[in-house]
Protein backbone atom coordinates (compact mmCIF):
# COMPACT_ATOMS: atom_id res chain seq x y z
CA MET A 1 33.84 5.86 39.38
CA THR A 2 35.96 9.09 39.14
CA GLU A 3 34.75 12.43 37.94
CA VAL A 4 36.37 12.07 34.60
CA ALA A 5 34.81 8.61 33.96
CA LYS A 6 31.34 10.05 34.98
CA GLU A 7 31.77 13.15 32.63
CA GLN A 8 33.04 10.52 29.94
CA GLN A 9 29.86 8.42 30.46
CA ALA A 10 27.60 11.37 30.52
CA ALA A 11 28.80 12.58 27.36
CA SER A 12 28.26 9.15 25.61
CA TRP A 13 24.75 9.28 26.68
CA LEU A 14 24.24 12.60 25.34
CA ALA A 15 26.01 11.63 22.13
CA ALA A 16 23.51 8.63 21.68
CA ILE A 17 20.68 10.64 22.51
CA TRP A 18 21.58 13.14 20.00
CA ALA A 19 22.25 10.29 17.53
CA ALA A 20 18.85 9.02 18.07
CA ARG A 21 17.36 12.29 17.15
CA TYR A 22 18.06 11.18 13.57
CA ARG A 23 17.43 7.44 13.74
CA THR A 24 13.76 8.06 15.45
CA PRO A 25 12.02 9.58 12.69
CA ALA A 26 13.49 6.74 10.39
CA ARG A 27 12.16 4.28 12.83
CA PHE A 28 8.70 5.69 12.57
CA VAL A 29 8.72 5.66 8.89
CA ALA A 30 9.82 1.87 8.94
CA LEU A 31 6.77 1.41 11.15
CA ILE A 32 4.45 3.15 8.83
CA ALA A 33 6.05 0.81 5.93
CA LEU A 34 5.37 -2.18 8.22
CA LEU A 35 1.65 -1.28 9.06
CA LEU A 36 0.64 -0.40 5.25
CA PRO A 37 0.10 -3.86 4.08
CA TRP A 38 -2.28 -4.55 6.98
CA THR A 39 -4.15 -1.50 8.32
CA THR A 40 -5.09 2.14 7.31
CA THR A 41 -5.97 3.18 10.89
CA GLY A 42 -2.43 2.21 12.29
CA LEU A 43 -0.63 3.85 9.42
CA ILE A 44 -2.43 7.21 10.16
CA PHE A 45 -1.73 6.93 13.80
CA ALA A 46 1.84 6.29 13.13
CA LEU A 47 2.20 9.39 10.87
CA ILE A 48 1.55 11.86 13.93
CA PRO A 49 4.68 10.65 16.01
CA TRP A 50 6.70 10.67 12.76
CA LEU A 51 5.60 14.24 12.11
CA ILE A 52 6.65 15.21 15.62
CA ALA A 53 10.07 13.66 15.17
CA PHE A 54 10.65 15.03 11.97
CA ALA A 55 10.16 18.70 13.54
CA PHE A 56 13.40 17.93 15.57
CA LEU A 57 15.57 17.38 12.68
CA ASP A 58 17.93 20.02 11.44
CA LEU A 59 15.45 21.89 9.00
CA ARG A 60 17.76 24.82 7.96
CA GLU A 61 18.01 23.68 4.44
CA PHE A 62 14.30 22.37 4.18
CA PRO A 63 13.00 25.79 2.60
CA ARG A 64 15.52 25.63 -0.16
CA SER A 65 14.92 21.82 -0.86
CA LEU A 66 11.32 22.42 -1.45
CA LEU A 67 12.23 24.68 -4.55
CA ARG A 68 13.38 21.57 -6.49
CA SER A 69 10.80 20.45 -9.20
CA PHE A 70 10.31 16.74 -7.54
CA CYS A 71 9.41 18.55 -4.40
CA LEU A 72 7.76 21.53 -5.82
CA LEU A 73 5.21 19.74 -8.13
CA PRO A 74 3.46 17.42 -5.33
CA ILE A 75 2.82 20.72 -3.36
CA ALA A 76 1.48 22.22 -6.67
CA LEU A 77 -0.80 19.56 -7.38
CA VAL A 78 -2.36 19.73 -3.71
CA VAL A 79 -2.31 23.55 -4.02
CA LEU A 80 -4.43 22.96 -7.34
CA ALA A 81 -6.77 20.53 -5.51
CA VAL A 82 -7.42 23.37 -2.64
CA MET A 83 -8.01 26.12 -5.20
CA GLY A 84 -10.28 23.71 -7.28
CA THR A 85 -13.03 23.94 -4.47
CA LEU A 86 -13.59 27.58 -5.33
CA TRP A 87 -15.12 26.76 -8.66
CA SER A 88 -16.68 23.28 -7.82
CA ASP A 89 -20.61 22.98 -7.80
CA ALA A 90 -20.06 19.79 -5.20
CA PRO A 91 -21.58 20.31 -1.77
CA TRP A 92 -18.73 21.49 0.44
CA PRO A 93 -18.15 18.39 2.63
CA GLU A 94 -17.31 16.52 -0.76
CA ARG A 95 -15.09 19.30 -1.88
CA ILE A 96 -13.17 19.11 1.44
CA HIS A 97 -13.31 15.27 1.50
CA ALA A 98 -11.81 15.29 -2.33
CA ILE A 99 -8.82 17.09 -1.01
CA GLY A 100 -7.54 14.27 1.22
CA PRO A 101 -6.64 11.93 -1.47
CA ALA A 102 -4.01 14.38 -2.95
CA ALA A 103 -2.85 15.70 0.54
CA LYS A 104 -0.73 12.73 1.06
CA LEU A 105 1.61 13.94 -1.59
CA LEU A 106 2.81 16.70 0.87
CA VAL A 107 4.64 14.06 2.52
CA ILE A 108 7.06 13.12 -0.14
CA PRO A 109 9.18 16.49 -0.07
CA LEU A 110 9.52 15.68 3.97
CA LEU A 111 10.66 12.16 3.10
CA ILE A 112 13.26 13.36 0.41
CA TYR A 113 14.73 15.81 2.80
CA GLN A 114 15.03 13.24 5.83
CA PHE A 115 16.47 10.35 3.88
CA GLU A 116 18.71 12.59 1.60
CA ARG A 117 20.60 13.58 4.92
CA TRP A 118 20.22 10.49 7.07
CA PRO A 119 21.19 7.07 5.77
CA TYR A 120 18.35 4.60 7.07
CA GLY A 121 16.16 4.24 4.09
CA HIS A 122 17.12 0.54 4.12
CA TRP A 123 14.99 0.15 7.34
CA VAL A 124 11.98 1.02 5.54
CA PHE A 125 12.42 -1.19 2.64
CA SER A 126 13.13 -4.03 4.95
CA ALA A 127 10.09 -3.51 6.83
CA PHE A 128 7.91 -3.38 3.98
CA LEU A 129 9.31 -6.68 2.66
CA ALA A 130 9.01 -8.38 5.76
CA SER A 131 5.41 -7.16 6.54
CA CYS A 132 4.48 -8.22 2.62
CA THR A 133 6.03 -11.66 3.26
CA ALA A 134 3.94 -12.23 6.31
CA LEU A 135 0.87 -11.24 4.40
CA MET A 136 1.77 -13.58 1.50
CA LEU A 137 2.17 -16.47 3.82
CA TYR A 138 -1.00 -15.49 5.67
CA SER A 139 -2.88 -15.29 2.02
CA PHE A 140 -1.77 -18.92 1.42
CA ALA A 141 -3.26 -19.91 4.77
CA VAL A 142 -6.55 -18.03 4.01
CA ALA A 143 -6.56 -19.82 0.62
CA ILE A 144 -6.80 -23.16 2.35
CA ASP A 145 -9.21 -21.91 5.05
CA PRO A 146 -11.15 -18.49 3.94
CA SER A 147 -12.50 -18.36 7.31
CA LEU A 148 -8.90 -17.21 8.76
CA SER A 149 -9.35 -13.96 6.76
CA LEU A 150 -8.80 -10.95 9.20
CA LYS A 151 -11.60 -8.99 7.13
CA LEU A 152 -13.96 -10.36 9.19
CA TYR A 153 -12.60 -8.65 12.37
CA LEU A 154 -10.61 -5.46 11.00
CA SER A 155 -13.22 -4.22 8.35
CA ARG A 156 -16.09 -2.19 8.71
CA GLY A 157 -19.37 -3.14 7.43
CA PRO A 158 -20.33 -6.49 5.92
CA TYR A 159 -17.89 -8.37 3.86
CA LYS A 160 -18.01 -11.65 2.19
CA VAL A 161 -15.05 -14.17 2.98
CA GLU A 162 -13.03 -14.51 -0.15
CA SER A 163 -10.43 -17.13 -0.60
CA GLY A 164 -6.77 -15.77 -0.51
CA ILE A 165 -7.37 -12.26 0.66
CA ALA A 166 -6.28 -11.84 4.13
CA VAL A 167 -7.16 -7.92 4.59
CA ARG A 168 -8.43 -5.39 2.55
CA ASN A 169 -8.80 -6.45 -1.16
CA TYR A 170 -7.16 -8.54 -3.96
CA ILE A 171 -6.21 -5.19 -5.91
CA ASP A 172 -3.88 -3.83 -3.06
CA GLN A 173 -2.53 -7.21 -2.19
CA SER A 174 -1.44 -7.86 -5.99
CA GLN A 175 0.01 -4.22 -5.89
CA GLU A 176 2.16 -5.19 -2.99
CA PHE A 177 3.10 -8.55 -3.99
CA ALA A 178 4.08 -7.61 -7.70
CA LEU A 179 6.07 -4.68 -6.36
CA CYS A 180 8.16 -7.06 -4.01
CA ALA A 181 8.49 -9.66 -6.84
CA LEU A 182 10.04 -7.23 -9.18
CA ALA A 183 12.06 -5.40 -6.55
CA LEU A 184 13.89 -8.23 -5.27
CA VAL A 185 15.53 -8.96 -8.77
CA TYR A 186 17.97 -6.29 -8.29
CA PRO A 187 19.35 -7.72 -4.80
CA ILE A 188 19.21 -11.11 -6.09
CA VAL A 189 21.55 -10.34 -9.36
CA SER A 190 23.81 -8.18 -6.94
CA LEU A 191 24.35 -11.03 -4.24
CA LEU A 192 24.94 -13.52 -6.92
CA ARG A 193 27.75 -11.30 -8.38
CA GLN A 194 29.13 -10.97 -5.04
CA GLY A 195 29.12 -14.74 -4.36
CA ARG A 196 26.68 -14.65 -1.76
CA ALA A 197 24.53 -17.48 -2.85
CA ARG A 198 22.68 -18.20 0.35
CA SER A 199 21.27 -14.80 0.69
CA ALA A 200 20.34 -14.83 -3.08
CA ALA A 201 18.47 -18.07 -2.69
CA VAL A 202 16.68 -16.60 0.05
CA PHE A 203 15.30 -13.51 -1.79
CA THR A 204 14.68 -15.77 -4.84
CA VAL A 205 12.43 -17.91 -2.88
CA LEU A 206 10.56 -15.09 -1.56
CA ALA A 207 10.27 -13.63 -5.29
CA ILE A 208 8.72 -17.05 -6.20
CA GLY A 209 6.46 -17.17 -3.34
CA PHE A 210 4.98 -13.68 -4.22
CA LEU A 211 4.49 -14.66 -7.82
CA ALA A 212 3.18 -18.08 -6.82
CA ASN A 213 0.53 -16.42 -4.81
CA MET A 214 -0.67 -14.17 -7.67
CA ILE A 215 -0.46 -17.23 -10.20
CA PHE A 216 -2.20 -19.82 -7.77
CA VAL A 217 -4.45 -17.90 -5.09
CA VAL A 218 -5.61 -14.55 -6.44
CA VAL A 219 -4.70 -11.59 -8.63
CA SER A 220 -6.13 -8.44 -9.61
CA ARG A 221 -6.68 -7.93 -13.42
CA THR A 222 -4.87 -4.55 -13.02
CA ALA A 223 -1.61 -6.57 -11.81
CA LEU A 224 -2.22 -9.20 -14.66
CA VAL A 225 -2.06 -6.64 -17.46
CA THR A 226 0.71 -4.35 -15.83
CA LEU A 227 3.10 -6.94 -14.65
CA PRO A 228 4.23 -8.22 -18.15
CA ILE A 229 4.63 -4.68 -19.27
CA LEU A 230 6.71 -3.79 -16.31
CA VAL A 231 9.00 -6.71 -16.80
CA LEU A 232 9.47 -5.70 -20.38
CA VAL A 233 10.23 -2.15 -19.66
CA PHE A 234 12.85 -3.12 -17.10
CA ALA A 235 14.31 -5.70 -19.50
CA LEU A 236 14.66 -2.83 -22.31
CA LEU A 237 16.15 -0.69 -19.73
CA HIS A 238 18.82 -3.06 -18.44
CA LEU A 239 19.29 -5.57 -21.02
CA ARG A 240 20.71 -5.64 -24.50
CA ARG A 241 18.22 -5.49 -27.05
CA ARG A 242 18.69 -9.05 -28.18
CA ALA A 243 18.42 -10.13 -24.31
CA ALA A 244 15.45 -8.24 -23.70
CA LEU A 245 13.64 -10.04 -26.91
CA LEU A 246 14.81 -13.14 -25.54
CA ALA A 247 13.31 -12.42 -22.07
CA ALA A 248 10.05 -11.56 -23.93
CA GLY A 249 9.92 -14.59 -25.54
CA ALA A 250 10.54 -16.54 -22.33
CA MET A 251 7.78 -14.48 -20.69
CA ALA A 252 5.25 -15.18 -23.52
CA LEU A 253 6.11 -18.94 -23.26
CA ALA A 254 5.82 -18.84 -19.35
CA ALA A 255 2.51 -17.06 -19.34
CA LEU A 256 1.06 -19.87 -21.63
CA LEU A 257 2.33 -22.61 -19.62
CA LEU A 258 0.90 -20.90 -16.50
CA LEU A 259 -2.37 -20.37 -18.06
CA ALA A 260 -2.50 -24.21 -18.71
CA VAL A 261 -1.70 -25.28 -15.02
CA SER A 262 -3.42 -22.55 -13.23
CA PRO A 263 -7.48 -22.61 -13.34
CA HIS A 264 -7.39 -19.38 -11.02
CA LEU A 265 -5.42 -17.47 -13.91
CA ARG A 266 -7.58 -18.90 -16.67
CA THR A 267 -10.74 -17.61 -14.84
CA THR A 268 -9.29 -14.16 -14.21
CA VAL A 269 -8.31 -13.77 -17.93
CA ALA A 270 -11.62 -15.07 -19.00
CA LYS A 271 -13.42 -12.60 -16.89
CA PHE A 272 -12.28 -9.72 -19.35
CA GLN A 273 -14.41 -11.01 -22.10
CA ALA A 274 -17.24 -11.95 -19.91
CA ASP A 275 -17.22 -8.45 -18.39
CA TYR A 276 -17.30 -6.73 -21.74
CA GLU A 277 -20.11 -8.82 -22.98
CA ALA A 278 -22.27 -8.21 -19.88
CA SER A 279 -22.01 -4.38 -20.15
CA VAL A 280 -21.85 -4.13 -23.96
CA GLN A 281 -24.62 -6.60 -24.87
CA ASP A 282 -26.73 -6.70 -21.72
CA GLY A 283 -26.10 -3.39 -20.40
CA GLN A 284 -25.14 -4.62 -16.76
CA VAL A 285 -22.74 -3.49 -14.41
CA SER A 286 -19.26 -5.20 -14.46
CA GLY A 287 -15.69 -4.62 -13.60
CA MET A 288 -14.17 -3.86 -17.31
CA GLY A 289 -17.64 -2.99 -18.99
CA SER A 290 -18.11 -0.29 -16.23
CA ARG A 291 -14.82 1.32 -16.74
CA LEU A 292 -15.44 1.78 -20.48
CA GLU A 293 -18.80 3.47 -19.28
CA TYR A 294 -17.06 5.71 -16.89
CA TRP A 295 -14.37 6.55 -19.17
CA ARG A 296 -16.99 7.52 -21.93
CA LYS A 297 -18.85 9.90 -19.61
CA SER A 298 -15.58 11.44 -18.21
CA LEU A 299 -14.37 12.30 -21.69
CA ARG A 300 -17.62 14.21 -22.04
CA PHE A 301 -17.21 15.87 -18.67
CA VAL A 302 -13.67 17.04 -19.81
CA ALA A 303 -14.81 18.29 -23.16
CA ASP A 304 -17.56 20.49 -21.36
CA ALA A 305 -14.55 22.35 -18.91
CA PRO A 306 -11.36 21.52 -20.67
CA LEU A 307 -9.03 24.13 -18.91
CA ILE A 308 -9.82 24.18 -15.37
CA GLY A 309 -12.42 21.30 -14.98
CA HIS A 310 -15.36 21.21 -12.91
CA GLY A 311 -13.61 21.56 -9.56
CA THR A 312 -12.55 19.57 -6.64
CA GLY A 313 -14.89 16.81 -5.60
CA ALA A 314 -17.31 17.37 -8.75
CA ILE A 315 -17.10 13.95 -10.11
CA ARG A 316 -19.98 12.17 -8.17
CA SER A 317 -22.32 14.91 -8.78
CA LEU A 318 -21.43 14.91 -12.47
CA PHE A 319 -22.10 11.19 -12.68
CA ALA A 320 -25.55 11.68 -10.88
CA SER A 321 -26.69 14.42 -13.27
CA ALA A 322 -25.67 12.12 -16.26
CA ALA A 323 -27.62 9.03 -14.46
CA ALA A 324 -30.72 10.90 -14.74
CA ASP A 325 -30.59 10.23 -18.56
CA GLY A 326 -29.87 6.42 -18.13
CA ARG A 327 -33.60 5.58 -18.00
CA ASP A 328 -33.65 1.84 -17.19
CA ASP A 329 -30.04 0.93 -18.03
CA PRO A 330 -28.36 -0.33 -15.10
CA LEU A 331 -24.77 0.59 -16.51
CA ARG A 332 -25.63 4.27 -17.73
CA ARG A 333 -27.50 4.91 -14.29
CA GLU A 334 -24.56 3.92 -12.17
CA ILE A 335 -23.09 6.79 -9.94
CA VAL A 336 -19.48 6.73 -8.86
CA GLY A 337 -16.82 9.21 -7.42
CA ASN A 338 -14.03 7.54 -9.20
CA PRO A 339 -13.63 7.05 -12.98
CA HIS A 340 -11.16 4.49 -12.42
CA ASN A 341 -8.39 6.39 -14.31
CA GLN A 342 -5.94 8.67 -12.77
CA THR A 343 -5.75 10.92 -15.89
CA LEU A 344 -9.55 11.21 -16.16
CA SER A 345 -9.91 11.80 -12.68
CA VAL A 346 -7.45 14.85 -12.36
CA ALA A 347 -8.85 16.18 -15.75
CA VAL A 348 -12.52 16.13 -14.79
CA GLN A 349 -11.81 18.20 -11.84
CA TRP A 350 -8.97 20.38 -12.60
CA GLY A 351 -8.72 20.29 -16.49
CA VAL A 352 -5.78 20.39 -18.77
CA ILE A 353 -3.97 22.41 -15.83
CA GLY A 354 -4.18 19.54 -13.61
CA VAL A 355 -3.16 17.00 -16.42
CA LEU A 356 -0.05 18.75 -16.86
CA ALA A 357 0.77 19.09 -13.21
CA LEU A 358 0.21 15.27 -12.83
CA TYR A 359 2.63 14.21 -15.79
CA ALA A 360 5.20 16.81 -14.74
CA LEU A 361 5.15 15.21 -11.12
CA TRP A 362 5.53 11.63 -12.68
CA PHE A 363 8.15 12.65 -15.12
CA ALA A 364 10.24 14.79 -12.46
CA HIS A 365 10.25 11.84 -10.18
CA LEU A 366 11.32 9.54 -13.18
CA SER A 367 14.30 11.62 -13.71
CA MET A 368 15.30 11.68 -10.00
CA PHE A 369 15.84 7.81 -10.45
CA ARG A 370 18.22 8.04 -13.36
CA GLY A 371 21.28 6.03 -12.25
CA GLU A 372 22.69 3.07 -10.72
CA GLY A 373 21.85 1.27 -7.27
CA LEU A 374 19.26 -0.13 -5.15
CA ALA A 375 17.27 3.02 -4.37
CA CYS A 376 17.09 4.18 -8.32
CA ARG A 377 15.74 0.70 -9.11
CA ILE A 378 13.19 0.66 -6.55
CA GLY A 379 12.02 4.40 -7.10
CA LEU A 380 11.87 3.76 -10.87
CA LEU A 381 9.82 0.57 -10.45
CA ILE A 382 7.49 2.54 -8.09
CA VAL A 383 6.65 5.22 -10.40
CA VAL A 384 6.59 3.13 -13.41
CA GLN A 385 4.06 0.83 -11.71
CA ASN A 386 2.04 3.83 -10.45
CA MET A 387 1.76 5.29 -13.92
CA LEU A 388 0.62 2.02 -15.51
CA THR A 389 -1.83 0.72 -12.88
CA SER A 390 -3.22 4.47 -13.05
CA LEU A 391 -4.56 3.74 -16.46
CA LEU A 392 -7.06 1.44 -14.93
CA ASN A 393 -7.40 2.92 -11.60
CA THR A 394 -6.74 6.17 -9.52
CA HIS A 395 -3.70 4.62 -7.71
CA LEU A 396 -1.97 7.99 -7.06
CA PHE A 397 -5.19 9.14 -5.05
CA ASP A 398 -6.17 5.32 -3.59
CA PHE A 399 -5.10 4.85 -0.05
CA VAL A 400 -2.72 1.83 -0.25
CA PRO A 401 -1.22 2.25 -3.65
CA GLY A 402 -0.96 6.15 -3.05
CA TRP A 403 0.94 5.52 0.20
CA ILE A 404 3.21 3.05 -1.22
CA TYR A 405 4.13 5.80 -4.01
CA VAL A 406 4.58 8.56 -1.41
CA ILE A 407 6.83 6.40 0.93
CA GLY A 408 8.69 4.67 -1.87
CA VAL A 409 9.41 7.76 -4.00
CA GLY A 410 10.07 9.77 -0.81
CA VAL A 411 12.66 7.25 0.70
CA ALA A 412 14.32 6.06 -2.51
CA GLY A 413 14.17 9.54 -3.76
CA GLY A 414 16.31 10.79 -0.72
CA MET A 415 18.34 7.77 -0.77
CA ALA A 416 19.24 8.22 -4.76
CA LEU A 417 20.01 11.89 -4.22
CA ALA A 418 22.57 11.21 -1.23
CA ALA A 419 24.37 8.47 -3.21
CA LYS A 420 24.59 11.09 -6.45
CA ARG A 421 26.00 13.62 -4.02
CA ALA A 422 28.50 11.17 -2.51
CA ARG A 423 29.73 10.11 -6.15
CA ALA A 424 29.80 13.84 -7.09
């Protein structure tokens, strides 16, 4: 081999290594998306090499990018959580621990910066879809034989075997499956318009599989309430009014038919009334009834400190002090660290200032996804889903829904901003 050829080969190797400098962080984010439906520990370990790889990117524009509202507001909410430890009466370990659920929001500006400049976001979406597809198929297997559940081997502590729940819990599983089912609508329509019927058919089968799992195997009541609202919102956004009304009527008819054919769905719907009666009439702890009690107490806590709240990590101690007045009522004596409502969780700890920061964050991220394209559709879906499910849970601070929000908004946001810049 001549010297010129050797130099050319060396140059090509250097170019490949230099290009990998930008692909490697995207691969780690794709790995995080792949692990998210299955494991919490694996996700945390995958974050470390991604942060190391991110440090080797071209970061000259990074400080300036942080000044934009959709990057600044997540940071502001975390700063508020840190500052809230100063006026909290909770023990210091609880104050420090309560910063953690909000701290993940710091990853959003990093992901936006990365995927705004290097176009590998489709790797992340593909990895998450593939992982959720495997989880869906495994969930069907667990529905047939509950002893196949991985919770027996991966979960810490004693857990009972539940039909259809492969790992973690039915709330996280339903959140992931509902997101995938709705997110697949846009590529299905796009592929049909391009005449690629086979690819569209594959995605259609996947979407039907996710919906079938929720209808016939296991579904959370949060998903049951929010999924029709999500469909209606996106129908109003992307269809003409007449078509949206027809879609709403068809959805209502489909819901009635599904209730008739799915015993599992009927049981889940009936549990709303059963929980309410158990809590209101008998004073027993239940899913929906307990939430109403949490909200009632939380509103009273907010009224006691409306401006800046009771401080970071104060929720459990507040419920503990309120439980002393519960006497023999199990519902009133229940002590929790989570009021199962994102707004109330923020309001109790950081008052009106925290609520304003929370809603400013949501609306800043909504505005980032105005426009057309897959990234805008996925990003908008993730933000709206998080806002709706946060009415019944603290899904911005919970582990799996929170990381879905962080990764989805970060990756889709970067892709959407890059597409807008290219069009401009």
